[in-house]
Coordinates of C-alpha atoms in Angstrom, one line a residue:
M1 CA -3.6 3.8 27.1
N2 CA -2.5 0.3 27.2
I3 CA -2.3 -0.8 23.5
V4 CA -1.6 -4.3 22.0
F5 CA -0.9 -4.3 18.3
F6 CA -1.7 -7.6 16.4
A7 CA 0.8 -7.9 13.6
H8 CA 1.7 -10.2 10.7
P9 CA 4.5 -12.6 11.5
D10 CA 7.9 -11.8 10.3
F11 CA 8.2 -15.2 8.5
L12 CA 5.7 -14.0 5.9
E13 CA 8.3 -11.4 4.8
H14 CA 6.0 -8.6 4.1
Q15 CA 7.5 -5.3 3.5
S16 CA 4.8 -2.5 3.8
M17 CA 3.0 -4.1 6.8
P18 CA 5.9 -4.2 9.3
R19 CA 6.7 -0.6 8.4
F20 CA 3.1 0.4 9.1
T21 CA 3.1 -1.5 12.5
R22 CA 6.3 0.2 13.4
M23 CA 4.9 3.6 12.5
L24 CA 1.9 2.9 14.9
A25 CA 3.9 1.4 17.8
D26 CA 6.6 4.0 17.7
G27 CA 4.1 6.8 17.4
M28 CA 2.0 5.6 20.3
Q29 CA 5.1 5.1 22.5
E30 CA 6.3 8.6 21.7
R31 CA 3.0 9.9 23.1
G32 CA 3.3 8.0 26.3
H33 CA 1.2 5.0 25.7
A34 CA 2.2 1.5 26.8
V35 CA 2.7 -0.6 23.7
Q36 CA 3.0 -4.3 23.1
V37 CA 3.2 -6.0 19.6
W38 CA 1.8 -9.5 19.4
A39 CA 2.6 -11.7 16.4
P40 CA 3.0 -15.5 15.6
Q41 CA 6.4 -16.9 16.1
P42 CA 7.8 -19.5 13.6
I43 CA 7.5 -22.8 15.3
C44 CA 6.0 -25.2 12.8
S45 CA 7.1 -23.1 10.0
R46 CA 10.8 -23.8 10.9
L47 CA 10.4 -27.4 10.1
P48 CA 12.0 -28.6 6.8
G49 CA 9.7 -29.3 3.9
P50 CA 8.7 -28.0 0.4
G51 CA 7.4 -24.5 -0.1
S52 CA 3.7 -25.6 -0.4
L53 CA 4.0 -27.6 3.0
K54 CA 5.7 -24.8 4.7
K55 CA 2.7 -22.5 4.0
W56 CA 0.5 -24.9 5.8
F57 CA 3.0 -25.1 8.7
G58 CA 2.7 -21.3 8.8
Y59 CA -1.0 -21.5 9.0
I60 CA -0.7 -23.8 12.0
D61 CA 1.6 -21.1 13.7
Q62 CA -0.8 -18.4 13.0
Y63 CA -4.3 -20.0 13.6
V64 CA -3.7 -22.7 16.1
L65 CA -0.7 -22.0 18.2
F66 CA -0.9 -18.2 18.2
P67 CA -4.6 -18.0 19.3
F68 CA -3.8 -20.4 22.2
K69 CA -1.0 -18.0 23.4
V70 CA -3.3 -14.9 22.9
R71 CA -5.9 -16.4 25.3
Q72 CA -3.3 -17.0 28.0
R73 CA -2.0 -13.4 27.6
L74 CA -5.5 -11.9 27.7
K75 CA -6.0 -13.2 31.2
K76 CA -3.1 -11.1 32.3
N77 CA -3.8 -7.9 30.4
P78 CA -5.4 -4.9 32.0
A79 CA -9.2 -4.6 31.3
D80 CA -8.7 -1.2 29.7
T81 CA -6.5 -2.4 26.9
L82 CA -7.1 -1.5 23.4
Y83 CA -6.4 -4.2 20.9
V84 CA -5.4 -3.0 17.5
F85 CA -5.3 -5.2 14.3
T86 CA -2.8 -3.6 12.1
D87 CA -4.4 -5.2 8.9
H88 CA -8.0 -6.7 8.4
A89 CA -6.3 -9.8 6.8
L90 CA -5.6 -10.7 10.5
G91 CA -9.4 -11.1 10.8
P92 CA -9.3 -14.7 12.1
W93 CA -7.9 -13.2 15.4
V94 CA -10.6 -10.5 15.8
P95 CA -13.1 -12.9 17.6
L96 CA -10.6 -13.3 20.3
V97 CA -11.1 -9.7 21.5
A98 CA -14.4 -8.8 19.8
D99 CA -16.0 -8.2 23.2
Q100 CA -13.3 -5.9 24.4
A101 CA -12.0 -2.5 23.1
H102 CA -10.6 -3.1 19.6
V103 CA -10.1 -1.5 16.2
V104 CA -9.2 -2.9 12.8
H105 CA -7.0 -1.0 10.3
C106 CA -8.0 -1.7 6.6
H107 CA -5.6 -1.3 3.7
D108 CA -7.3 -2.9 0.7
F109 CA -9.9 -5.5 0.0
L110 CA -8.5 -6.6 -3.3
A111 CA -8.1 -10.2 -2.2
Q112 CA -11.6 -10.2 -0.8
R113 CA -13.1 -8.9 -3.9
S114 CA -11.1 -11.2 -6.1
A115 CA -12.4 -14.1 -4.2
L116 CA -15.9 -13.1 -5.1
G117 CA -15.0 -12.9 -8.8
E118 CA -15.2 -9.1 -9.0
I119 CA -11.7 -8.6 -10.3
P120 CA -11.0 -10.6 -13.6
D121 CA -7.4 -9.6 -13.6
N122 CA -6.9 -11.8 -10.4
A123 CA -8.6 -15.2 -10.4
T124 CA -8.7 -16.9 -7.0
S125 CA -8.3 -20.6 -6.4
W126 CA -10.9 -22.6 -4.5
S127 CA -8.5 -22.8 -1.4
G128 CA -8.0 -19.1 -1.7
R129 CA -11.7 -18.5 -1.8
I130 CA -12.1 -20.5 1.4
Y131 CA -9.2 -18.7 3.2
Q132 CA -10.8 -15.3 2.3
R133 CA -14.0 -16.4 3.6
Y134 CA -12.3 -17.4 6.9
I135 CA -10.7 -13.9 7.1
H136 CA -14.0 -12.3 6.5
R137 CA -15.8 -14.3 9.1
G138 CA -13.2 -13.0 11.6
Y139 CA -13.0 -9.2 10.9
S140 CA -16.8 -9.0 10.3
Q141 CA -17.1 -9.4 14.1
G142 CA -15.2 -6.2 14.6
K143 CA -17.0 -3.0 15.5
H144 CA -14.4 -0.3 14.9
F145 CA -12.5 0.3 11.7
I146 CA -9.9 2.8 10.3
S147 CA -9.4 2.7 6.5
V148 CA -6.5 4.2 4.6
S149 CA -8.6 5.7 1.9
Y150 CA -12.3 6.4 1.0
R151 CA -12.2 3.6 -1.6
T152 CA -11.1 1.2 1.1
K153 CA -13.8 2.5 3.4
E154 CA -16.4 2.0 0.6
D155 CA -15.2 -1.6 0.2
L156 CA -15.3 -2.2 3.9
H157 CA -18.9 -1.2 4.1
A158 CA -19.7 -3.8 1.3
F159 CA -18.4 -6.5 3.7
V160 CA -19.3 -5.1 7.1
S161 CA -22.7 -3.4 7.0
S162 CA -23.0 -1.4 10.3
P163 CA -19.6 -0.9 12.1
L164 CA -19.9 1.4 15.2
T165 CA -16.8 3.3 14.0
S166 CA -15.6 3.9 10.4
K167 CA -13.1 6.5 9.9
V168 CA -10.6 7.3 7.1
V169 CA -7.1 8.3 8.1
Y170 CA -4.5 8.7 5.2
N171 CA -1.2 6.9 5.6
G172 CA 1.5 9.0 6.8
L173 CA 4.8 8.8 4.9
N174 CA 7.2 6.5 6.9
Q175 CA 10.4 8.0 5.4
K176 CA 11.5 11.7 5.0
F177 CA 10.8 12.2 1.3
K178 CA 11.5 15.6 0.0
P179 CA 12.7 17.3 -3.1
K180 CA 16.4 17.2 -3.9
E181 CA 18.5 18.9 -6.7
P182 CA 17.7 16.4 -9.6
T183 CA 21.0 16.6 -11.2
E184 CA 22.9 15.7 -7.9
A185 CA 20.4 13.0 -7.2
R186 CA 21.0 11.4 -10.7
V187 CA 24.7 11.4 -10.3
Q188 CA 24.6 9.7 -6.9
L189 CA 22.0 7.1 -7.9
G190 CA 23.8 6.5 -11.2
N191 CA 27.0 5.8 -9.2
R192 CA 25.1 3.3 -7.0
L193 CA 23.5 1.6 -10.0
K194 CA 26.4 1.9 -12.4
L195 CA 24.4 3.7 -15.0
D196 CA 24.5 7.1 -16.7
L197 CA 21.4 8.8 -15.5
T198 CA 22.4 12.3 -15.9
S199 CA 19.8 13.1 -18.7
G200 CA 17.0 11.7 -16.5
Y201 CA 14.9 8.5 -16.5
L202 CA 11.5 7.0 -16.1
L203 CA 10.8 5.4 -12.7
H204 CA 8.5 2.7 -11.3
V205 CA 8.7 1.5 -7.6
G206 CA 6.7 -1.5 -6.7
G207 CA 6.4 -5.4 -6.3
N208 CA 5.1 -8.1 -8.6
A209 CA 1.6 -8.2 -7.3
W210 CA -0.8 -8.4 -10.1
Y211 CA -2.4 -5.0 -9.3
K212 CA 0.9 -3.1 -9.5
N213 CA 0.8 -3.7 -13.4
R214 CA 4.6 -4.0 -13.9
L215 CA 3.9 -5.5 -17.3
G216 CA 1.9 -2.4 -18.2
V217 CA 4.8 -0.2 -17.2
I218 CA 7.0 -1.9 -19.8
E219 CA 4.1 -1.6 -22.3
L220 CA 3.8 2.1 -21.8
Y221 CA 7.6 2.5 -22.0
D222 CA 7.8 0.6 -25.3
A223 CA 4.9 2.6 -26.9
W224 CA 6.5 5.8 -25.8
R225 CA 10.0 5.0 -27.0
A226 CA 8.6 3.8 -30.4
T227 CA 7.2 7.4 -31.0
S228 CA 9.6 9.6 -29.2
T229 CA 13.0 11.0 -29.9
S230 CA 13.9 10.8 -26.4
R231 CA 16.0 7.8 -25.2
L232 CA 15.6 8.0 -21.4
P233 CA 15.9 4.6 -19.7
L234 CA 13.3 3.0 -17.5
L235 CA 14.2 1.9 -13.9
L236 CA 11.9 -0.6 -12.0
I237 CA 12.8 -0.8 -8.4
G238 CA 11.3 -3.3 -6.2
E239 CA 11.1 -7.1 -6.2
M240 CA 13.1 -9.3 -8.4
P241 CA 11.3 -9.6 -11.7
S242 CA 9.0 -12.4 -12.2
Q243 CA 9.6 -14.7 -15.2
A244 CA 6.8 -13.0 -17.1
L245 CA 8.5 -9.6 -16.6
Q246 CA 11.8 -10.9 -17.7
D247 CA 10.3 -12.2 -20.8
K248 CA 8.5 -8.9 -21.4
R249 CA 11.9 -7.1 -21.2
L250 CA 13.6 -9.5 -23.5
A251 CA 10.8 -9.1 -26.0
S252 CA 11.2 -5.3 -26.0
A253 CA 13.0 -3.5 -28.8
F254 CA 14.4 -1.2 -26.0
R255 CA 15.5 -4.0 -23.6
D256 CA 18.9 -2.5 -23.1
D257 CA 17.4 0.6 -21.5
I258 CA 15.0 -1.3 -19.2
H259 CA 16.6 -2.0 -15.8
F260 CA 15.4 -4.0 -12.8
F261 CA 16.8 -3.4 -9.3
S262 CA 15.9 -5.1 -6.0
G263 CA 17.5 -4.6 -2.6
V264 CA 18.0 -1.0 -3.1
E265 CA 18.6 0.9 0.2
D266 CA 16.0 3.5 1.2
T267 CA 18.4 6.4 0.8
Y268 CA 18.7 5.5 -2.9
V269 CA 15.1 4.9 -3.4
Q270 CA 14.7 8.6 -2.1
L271 CA 17.3 9.8 -4.6
A272 CA 15.6 7.7 -7.4
Y273 CA 12.3 9.6 -6.7
A274 CA 14.0 13.0 -6.5
G275 CA 16.0 12.5 -9.7
A276 CA 13.3 10.9 -11.9
T277 CA 11.9 12.8 -15.0
V278 CA 8.5 11.0 -14.4
F279 CA 7.2 8.4 -12.1
L280 CA 5.0 5.8 -13.8
F281 CA 2.3 4.1 -11.6
P282 CA -0.4 2.7 -13.8
S283 CA -1.9 0.4 -11.1
L284 CA -4.9 -1.7 -11.7
A285 CA -6.0 -1.2 -8.2
E286 CA -4.7 -0.1 -4.7
G287 CA -5.9 0.3 -1.2
F288 CA -3.9 3.6 -1.0
G289 CA -0.8 3.9 -3.3
W290 CA 2.1 4.8 -1.2
P291 CA 4.6 5.4 -4.0
I292 CA 2.3 8.2 -5.5
A293 CA 2.6 10.2 -2.3
E294 CA 6.3 9.3 -2.0
A295 CA 7.1 10.5 -5.5
M296 CA 5.1 13.7 -5.1
A297 CA 6.8 14.5 -1.9
S298 CA 10.1 14.0 -3.5
G299 CA 9.4 16.5 -6.3
C300 CA 8.7 14.1 -9.1
P301 CA 5.7 14.4 -11.5
V302 CA 3.4 11.3 -11.4
I303 CA 1.6 9.6 -14.0
T304 CA -1.0 7.2 -12.6
T305 CA -4.5 5.5 -13.2
D306 CA -7.6 7.7 -13.5
E307 CA -9.5 5.7 -10.8
V308 CA -9.8 5.8 -7.1
P309 CA -7.9 5.5 -4.9
M310 CA -5.0 6.7 -7.2
T311 CA -6.9 9.8 -8.0
E312 CA -7.5 10.3 -4.3
V313 CA -3.8 10.1 -3.3
A314 CA -2.8 12.3 -6.3
G315 CA -5.3 14.8 -5.2
G316 CA -5.4 16.6 -8.6
A317 CA -1.6 16.9 -8.8
G318 CA -1.0 13.8 -11.0
F319 CA -1.2 13.2 -14.8
L320 CA -3.8 10.6 -15.4
I321 CA -4.3 7.7 -17.9
P322 CA -7.1 5.1 -18.3
R323 CA -6.8 1.8 -16.4
R324 CA -5.1 -1.0 -18.5
P325 CA -7.9 -2.9 -20.2
H326 CA -8.4 -6.6 -19.3
E327 CA -8.9 -7.4 -23.0
A328 CA -5.7 -8.2 -24.8
A329 CA -6.9 -6.7 -28.1
Q330 CA -7.2 -3.2 -26.4
V331 CA -3.9 -3.0 -24.8
A332 CA -1.9 -1.5 -27.7
A333 CA -4.4 1.4 -28.0
W334 CA -4.2 1.8 -24.2
A335 CA -0.3 2.0 -24.3
Q336 CA -0.2 4.4 -27.2
N337 CA -2.6 6.8 -25.3
G338 CA -0.4 6.5 -22.2
A339 CA 2.6 7.2 -24.3
R340 CA 1.3 10.6 -25.3
T341 CA 0.9 11.5 -21.7
I342 CA 4.5 10.4 -21.0
E343 CA 5.6 12.6 -23.8
Q344 CA 3.6 15.5 -22.4
V345 CA 5.3 15.2 -19.0
V346 CA 8.8 14.5 -20.4
G347 CA 8.4 17.6 -22.6
L348 CA 7.3 20.0 -19.9
T349 CA 8.9 23.3 -20.0
A350 CA 11.0 24.4 -16.9
E351 CA 8.1 26.5 -15.7
E352 CA 5.5 23.9 -16.2
R353 CA 7.6 21.3 -14.5
K354 CA 8.1 23.8 -11.6
D355 CA 4.3 24.2 -11.3
A356 CA 3.7 20.3 -11.5
V357 CA 6.3 19.7 -8.8
A358 CA 5.0 22.4 -6.5
A359 CA 1.4 21.0 -6.9
G360 CA 2.6 17.5 -6.0
V361 CA 4.6 18.7 -2.9
R362 CA 1.4 20.5 -1.7
S363 CA -0.7 17.4 -2.3
A364 CA 1.7 15.2 -0.4
Q365 CA 1.5 17.4 2.7
R366 CA -1.8 15.7 3.4
F367 CA 0.3 12.5 4.3
D368 CA 2.3 14.1 7.1
P369 CA 2.9 11.1 9.5
V370 CA 2.5 13.3 12.6
L371 CA -1.0 14.4 11.4
A372 CA -1.8 10.5 10.7
I373 CA -0.7 9.4 14.1
N374 CA -2.5 12.3 15.8
S375 CA -5.7 11.3 14.0
I376 CA -5.3 7.6 14.8
E377 CA -4.5 8.4 18.5
D378 CA -7.6 10.4 18.7
T379 CA -9.7 7.6 17.3
Y380 CA -8.0 5.1 19.7
K381 CA -8.9 7.3 22.6
T382 CA -12.5 7.7 21.5
I383 CA -12.9 4.0 21.2
I384 CA -11.4 3.2 24.6
E385 CA -13.0 6.1 26.5
G386 CA -16.2 6.6 24.5
P387 CA -17.2 9.6 22.3
R388 CA -16.7 13.0 23.7
P389 CA -19.6 15.5 23.7
N390 CA -20.1 17.6 20.6
T391 CA -18.1 15.4 18.3
I392 CA -19.1 14.2 14.9
P393 CA -19.8 10.3 14.8
L394 CA -16.8 8.7 13.1
D395 CA -18.9 6.8 10.6
K396 CA -20.6 9.9 9.1
Y397 CA -18.5 10.4 6.0
S398 CA -19.5 10.6 2.3
M399 CA -18.2 11.5 -1.1
K400 CA -18.6 14.6 -2.9
A401 CA -19.8 14.5 -6.5
S402 CA -16.3 14.5 -7.6
P403 CA -14.4 11.3 -7.1
N404 CA -11.3 13.2 -6.3
E405 CA -12.7 15.3 -3.5
Y406 CA -14.2 14.1 0.0
Q407 CA -15.8 15.7 2.9
S408 CA -17.4 15.1 6.3
N409 CA -21.1 15.3 6.7
A410 CA -20.6 17.9 9.3

């Protein structure tokens, strides 16, 4: 196949999307396909100016200059090329190839749902609502879609009523996460972070996006420390903390045991997962939830939110707590409830912990990157070549009664 991947521009400084694009491009090249990656280049966005103005310069690069270049390139591309949009947020470019073979990868529709007022935790400005409508007008012209979870697929069908193809392919882990001896992992990580971690620690990995609920992580930790005899520290690895997060830490009675780290090398993130006593991931929402799979694959018990897709990724191997309530008056009770679950996991016997780790590792095997790329390749081939005889239509999927289990309508 000749495959062109449409990707986010580097000047947006995304983290997960470039990794996803590399996984797709490298995987398809290894299978012998001809691959190109098309993305806007920083032209106007290089111009000097305040941050708010540079955002608009970036829009010119993405939605004025880049489409012009794409139209030129399309004239030279083979007619049998498959055009792949690595994220549905690239929707404004979909009309450029809507009448040619194409597929759109969908990660989450949180911004789209927020723009409709469906998520009170994330109010959207008037300009943001206009921008999300612009994105929707674009990807709604798509005909073939691949979602990273059944929750994302469900949201997709609320925005695009009758796609020709709608398949779920779980993300493949893009690093070699595997269990390590916890004591050794803690020593190595402690040396890197200049902390004594030999007794263990609680861990969160993620950014400052509203749905990651990093404030809730600290609330859970505070509630747990207030009732537990344990003094394990809390490590939050990811983006530099926002001012609200810094203020939350300073207001904590356990501030000296709450540590933020950014720019941590992948090798040490892997060690952090492997050495953690428990991984806290109380997200308000996700499209998939990479860190859940990463932690389980690394042999770390996971506490996450009792809602899809977090339950879908945990696959019955996680310890579940309710979603953090939007109403401030209910947060304290939520944190106290979550603290009891933390104490349960921290207090697991050696045999109980062994069973929990084994269940997590088994669950994480669903996210083997080779399986993911194979399934994606099969879908690409079906789109470019047409459906093969005696195959199940890709859009014939439904949920079982349990929100944690899914099956095909075969």
